Short mmCIF file of N, CA and C in Angstrom, two decimals:
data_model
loop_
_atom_site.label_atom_id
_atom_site.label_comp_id
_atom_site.label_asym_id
_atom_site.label_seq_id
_atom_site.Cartn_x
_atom_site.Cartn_y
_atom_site.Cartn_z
N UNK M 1 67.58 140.18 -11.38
CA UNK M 1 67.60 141.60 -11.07
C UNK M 1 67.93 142.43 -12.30
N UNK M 2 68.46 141.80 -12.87
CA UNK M 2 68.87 142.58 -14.46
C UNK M 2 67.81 142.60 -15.20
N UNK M 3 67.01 141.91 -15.21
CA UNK M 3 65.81 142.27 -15.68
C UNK M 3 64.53 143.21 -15.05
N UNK M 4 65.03 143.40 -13.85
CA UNK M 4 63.79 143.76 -13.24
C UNK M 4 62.98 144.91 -13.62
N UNK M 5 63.80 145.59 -14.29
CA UNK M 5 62.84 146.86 -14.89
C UNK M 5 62.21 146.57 -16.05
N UNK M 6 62.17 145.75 -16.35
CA UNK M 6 61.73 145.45 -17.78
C UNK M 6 60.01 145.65 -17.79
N UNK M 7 59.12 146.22 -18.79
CA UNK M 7 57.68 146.42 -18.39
C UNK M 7 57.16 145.68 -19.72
N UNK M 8 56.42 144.39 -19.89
CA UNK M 8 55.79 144.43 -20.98
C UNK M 8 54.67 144.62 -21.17
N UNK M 9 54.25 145.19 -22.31
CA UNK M 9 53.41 145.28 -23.30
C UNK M 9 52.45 144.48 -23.64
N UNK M 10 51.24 144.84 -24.69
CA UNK M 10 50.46 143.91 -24.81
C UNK M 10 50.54 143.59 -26.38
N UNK M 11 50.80 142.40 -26.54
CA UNK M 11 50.92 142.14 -28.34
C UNK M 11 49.74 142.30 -29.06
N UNK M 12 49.76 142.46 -30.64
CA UNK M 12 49.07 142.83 -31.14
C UNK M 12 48.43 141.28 -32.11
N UNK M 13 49.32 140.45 -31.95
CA UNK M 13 49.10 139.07 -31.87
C UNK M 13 49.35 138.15 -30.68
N UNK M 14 48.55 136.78 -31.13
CA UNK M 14 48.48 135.65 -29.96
C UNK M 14 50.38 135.67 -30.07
N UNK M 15 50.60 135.51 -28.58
CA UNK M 15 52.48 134.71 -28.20
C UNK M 15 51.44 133.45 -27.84
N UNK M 16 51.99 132.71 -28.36
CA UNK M 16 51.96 130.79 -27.90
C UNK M 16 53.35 130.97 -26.51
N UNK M 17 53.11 130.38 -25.78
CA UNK M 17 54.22 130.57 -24.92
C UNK M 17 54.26 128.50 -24.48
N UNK M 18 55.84 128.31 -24.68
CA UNK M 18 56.12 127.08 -24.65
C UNK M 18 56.45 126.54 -23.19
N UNK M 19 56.79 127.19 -22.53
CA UNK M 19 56.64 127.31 -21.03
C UNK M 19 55.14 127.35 -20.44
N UNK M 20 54.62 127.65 -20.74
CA UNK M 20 53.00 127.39 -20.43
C UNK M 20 52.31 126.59 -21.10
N UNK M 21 52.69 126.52 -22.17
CA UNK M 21 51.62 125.61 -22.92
C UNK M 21 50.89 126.09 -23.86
N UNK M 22 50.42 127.10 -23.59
CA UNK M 22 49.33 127.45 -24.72
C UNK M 22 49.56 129.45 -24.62
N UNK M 23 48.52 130.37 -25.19
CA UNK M 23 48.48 130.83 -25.61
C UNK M 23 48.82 132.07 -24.28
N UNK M 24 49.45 133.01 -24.32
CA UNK M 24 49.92 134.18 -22.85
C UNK M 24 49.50 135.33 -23.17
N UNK M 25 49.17 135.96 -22.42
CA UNK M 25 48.86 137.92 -22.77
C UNK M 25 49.84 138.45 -22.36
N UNK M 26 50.18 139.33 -22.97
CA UNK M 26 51.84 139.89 -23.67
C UNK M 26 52.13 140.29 -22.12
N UNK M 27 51.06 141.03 -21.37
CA UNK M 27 51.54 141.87 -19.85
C UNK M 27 52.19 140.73 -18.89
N UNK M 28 52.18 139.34 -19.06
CA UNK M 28 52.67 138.47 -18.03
C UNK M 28 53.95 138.12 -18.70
N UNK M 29 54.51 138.48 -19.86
CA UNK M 29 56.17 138.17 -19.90
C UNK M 29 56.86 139.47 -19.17
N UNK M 30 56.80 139.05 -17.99
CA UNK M 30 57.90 139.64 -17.15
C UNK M 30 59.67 139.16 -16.81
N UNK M 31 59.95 139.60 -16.16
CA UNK M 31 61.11 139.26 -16.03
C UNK M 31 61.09 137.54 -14.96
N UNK M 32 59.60 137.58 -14.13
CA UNK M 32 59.88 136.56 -13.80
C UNK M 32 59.43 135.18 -14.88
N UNK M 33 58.99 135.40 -15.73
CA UNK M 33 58.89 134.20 -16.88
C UNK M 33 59.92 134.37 -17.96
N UNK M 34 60.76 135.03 -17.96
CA UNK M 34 61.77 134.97 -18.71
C UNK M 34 62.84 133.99 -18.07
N UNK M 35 62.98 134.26 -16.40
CA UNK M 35 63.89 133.68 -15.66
C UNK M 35 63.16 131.77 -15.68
N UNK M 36 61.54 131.78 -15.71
CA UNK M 36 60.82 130.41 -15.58
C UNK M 36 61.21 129.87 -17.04
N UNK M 37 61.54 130.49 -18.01
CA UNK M 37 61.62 130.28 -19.22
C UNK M 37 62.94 129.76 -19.46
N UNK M 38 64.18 130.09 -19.07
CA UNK M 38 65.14 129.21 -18.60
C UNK M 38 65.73 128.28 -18.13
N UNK M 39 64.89 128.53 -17.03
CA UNK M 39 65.01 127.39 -15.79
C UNK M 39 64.14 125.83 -15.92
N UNK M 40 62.89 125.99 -16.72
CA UNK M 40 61.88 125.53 -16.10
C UNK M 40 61.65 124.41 -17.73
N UNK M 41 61.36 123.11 -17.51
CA UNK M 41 60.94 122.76 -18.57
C UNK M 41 59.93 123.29 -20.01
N UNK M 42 59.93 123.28 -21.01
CA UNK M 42 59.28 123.71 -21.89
C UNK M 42 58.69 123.28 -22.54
N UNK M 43 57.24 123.69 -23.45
CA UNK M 43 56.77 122.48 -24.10
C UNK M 43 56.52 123.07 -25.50
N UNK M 44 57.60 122.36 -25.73
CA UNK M 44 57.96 122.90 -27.13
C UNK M 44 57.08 122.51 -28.38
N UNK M 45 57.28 121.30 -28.48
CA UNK M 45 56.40 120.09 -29.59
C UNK M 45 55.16 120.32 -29.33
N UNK M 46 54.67 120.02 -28.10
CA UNK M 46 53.03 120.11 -28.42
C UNK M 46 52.63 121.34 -29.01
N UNK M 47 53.53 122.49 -28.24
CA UNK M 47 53.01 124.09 -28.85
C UNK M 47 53.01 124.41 -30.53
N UNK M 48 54.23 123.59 -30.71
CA UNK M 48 54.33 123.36 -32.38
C UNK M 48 53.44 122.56 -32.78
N UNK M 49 53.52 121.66 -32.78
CA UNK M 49 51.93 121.09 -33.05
C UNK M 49 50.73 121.63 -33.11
N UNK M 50 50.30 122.19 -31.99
CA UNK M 50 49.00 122.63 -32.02
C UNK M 50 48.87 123.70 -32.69
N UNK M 51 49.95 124.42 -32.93
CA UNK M 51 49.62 125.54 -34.16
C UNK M 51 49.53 125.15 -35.33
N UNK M 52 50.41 123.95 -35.94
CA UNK M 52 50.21 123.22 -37.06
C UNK M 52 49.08 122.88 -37.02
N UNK M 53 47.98 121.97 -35.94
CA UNK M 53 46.91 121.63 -36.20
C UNK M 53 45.95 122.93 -36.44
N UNK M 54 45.76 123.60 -35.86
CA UNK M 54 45.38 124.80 -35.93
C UNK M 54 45.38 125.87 -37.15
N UNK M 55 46.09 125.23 -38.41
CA UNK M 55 46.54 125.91 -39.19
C UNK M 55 47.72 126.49 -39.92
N UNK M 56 48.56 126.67 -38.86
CA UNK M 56 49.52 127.78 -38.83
C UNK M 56 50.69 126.87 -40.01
N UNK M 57 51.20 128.11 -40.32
CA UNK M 57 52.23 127.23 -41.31
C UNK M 57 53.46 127.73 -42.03
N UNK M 58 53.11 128.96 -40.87
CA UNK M 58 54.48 129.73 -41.01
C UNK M 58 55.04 130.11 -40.14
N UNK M 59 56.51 129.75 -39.88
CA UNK M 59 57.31 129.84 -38.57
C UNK M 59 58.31 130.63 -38.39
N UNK M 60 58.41 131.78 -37.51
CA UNK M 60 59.78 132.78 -37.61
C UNK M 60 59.95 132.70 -36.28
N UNK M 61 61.61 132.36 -36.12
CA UNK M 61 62.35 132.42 -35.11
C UNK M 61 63.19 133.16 -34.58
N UNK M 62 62.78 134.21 -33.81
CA UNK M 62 63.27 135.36 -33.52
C UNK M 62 64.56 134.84 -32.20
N UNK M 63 65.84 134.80 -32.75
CA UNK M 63 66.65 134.58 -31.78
C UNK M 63 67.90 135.13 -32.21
N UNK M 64 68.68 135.15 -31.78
CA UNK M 64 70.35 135.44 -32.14
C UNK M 64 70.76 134.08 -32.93
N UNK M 65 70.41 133.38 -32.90
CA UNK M 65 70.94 131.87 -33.58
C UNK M 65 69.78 131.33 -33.87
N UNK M 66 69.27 130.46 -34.71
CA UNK M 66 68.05 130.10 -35.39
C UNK M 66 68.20 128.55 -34.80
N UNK M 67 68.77 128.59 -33.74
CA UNK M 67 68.87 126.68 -33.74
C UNK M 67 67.42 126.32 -33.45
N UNK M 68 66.46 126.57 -33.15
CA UNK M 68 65.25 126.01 -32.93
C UNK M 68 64.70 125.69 -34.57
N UNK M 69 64.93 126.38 -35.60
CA UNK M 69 64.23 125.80 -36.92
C UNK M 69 64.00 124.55 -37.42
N UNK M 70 65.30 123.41 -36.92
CA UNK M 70 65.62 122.25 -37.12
C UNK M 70 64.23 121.47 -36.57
N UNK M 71 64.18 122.04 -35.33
CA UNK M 71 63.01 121.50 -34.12
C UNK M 71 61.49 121.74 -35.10
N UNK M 72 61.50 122.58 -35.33
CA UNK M 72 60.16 123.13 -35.68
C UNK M 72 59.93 122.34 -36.95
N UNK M 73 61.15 122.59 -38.34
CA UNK M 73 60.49 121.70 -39.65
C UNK M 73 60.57 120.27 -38.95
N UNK M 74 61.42 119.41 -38.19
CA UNK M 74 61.12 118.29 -37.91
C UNK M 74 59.68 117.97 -36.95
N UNK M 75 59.03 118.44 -36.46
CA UNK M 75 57.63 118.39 -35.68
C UNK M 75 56.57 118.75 -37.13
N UNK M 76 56.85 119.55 -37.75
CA UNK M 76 55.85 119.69 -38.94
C UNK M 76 56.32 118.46 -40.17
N UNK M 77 57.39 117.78 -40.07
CA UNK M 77 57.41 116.77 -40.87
C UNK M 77 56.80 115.83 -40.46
N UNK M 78 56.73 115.55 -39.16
CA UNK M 78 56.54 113.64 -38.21
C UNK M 78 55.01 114.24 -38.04
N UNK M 79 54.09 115.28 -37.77
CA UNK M 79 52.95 115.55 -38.50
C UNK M 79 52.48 115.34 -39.25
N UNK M 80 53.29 115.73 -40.48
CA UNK M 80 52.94 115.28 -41.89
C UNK M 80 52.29 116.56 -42.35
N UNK M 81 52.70 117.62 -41.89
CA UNK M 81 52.37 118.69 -42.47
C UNK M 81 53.31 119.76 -43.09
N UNK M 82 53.11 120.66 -44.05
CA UNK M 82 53.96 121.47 -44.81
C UNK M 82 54.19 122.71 -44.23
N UNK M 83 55.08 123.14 -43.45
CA UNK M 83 55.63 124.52 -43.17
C UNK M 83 56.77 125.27 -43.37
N UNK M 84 56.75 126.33 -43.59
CA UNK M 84 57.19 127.43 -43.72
C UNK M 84 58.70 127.69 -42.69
N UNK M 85 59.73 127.21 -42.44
CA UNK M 85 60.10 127.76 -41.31
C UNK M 85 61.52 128.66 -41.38
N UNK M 86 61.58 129.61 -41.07
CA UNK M 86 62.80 130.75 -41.52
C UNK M 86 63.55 130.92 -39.77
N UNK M 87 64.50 131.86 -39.64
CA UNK M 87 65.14 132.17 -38.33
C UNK M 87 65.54 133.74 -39.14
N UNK M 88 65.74 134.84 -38.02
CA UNK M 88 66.08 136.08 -38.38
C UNK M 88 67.44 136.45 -38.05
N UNK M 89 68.09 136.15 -37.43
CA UNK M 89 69.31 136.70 -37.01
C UNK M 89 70.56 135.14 -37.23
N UNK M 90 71.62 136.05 -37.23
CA UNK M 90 72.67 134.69 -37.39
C UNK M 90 74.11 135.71 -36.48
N UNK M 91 74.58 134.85 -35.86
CA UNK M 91 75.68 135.42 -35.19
C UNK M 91 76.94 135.73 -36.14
N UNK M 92 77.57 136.82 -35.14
CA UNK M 92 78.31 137.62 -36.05
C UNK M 92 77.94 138.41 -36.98
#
């Protein structure tokens, strides 16, 4: 319910969404996939992956704590591929 007003938007880039799997249009992160996004298993690695295969090779982790970076250069190492991976915020 704390979320419920929340209205999104449409991005101006692809969201990979790890809860789904593959690629989301910005208008379906609602409040109820934020709550599925919690709750609900995630698929983290393959989504990392397939952007690595795909190219991608630069990674920003938009969170209050960057603990996912660890996740991400280790999936682009056991790949065997070279990425990029930063986090933006640090607590406190």
């Amino acid at each position: 319910t704390a979320l419920a007003e929340l209205r999104p938007g449409t991005a101006d880039i692809a969201f990979h969404s790890t809860l789904l799997g593959g690629v989301l249009g910005g208008t379906r992160l609602d409040a109820d996939y934020w709550y599925r996004n919690l709750r609900e298993p995630v698929r983290f690695e393959p989504v990392v992956r397939g952007l690595l295969d795909s190219g991608h090779a630069v990674f920003v982790e938009i969170s209050p704590h960057p603990v996912l970076t660890a996740a991400v250069q280790d999936t682009a190492e056991t790949a065997e591929r070279t990425a990029a991976v930063v986090g933006t915020l640090r607590r406190d």
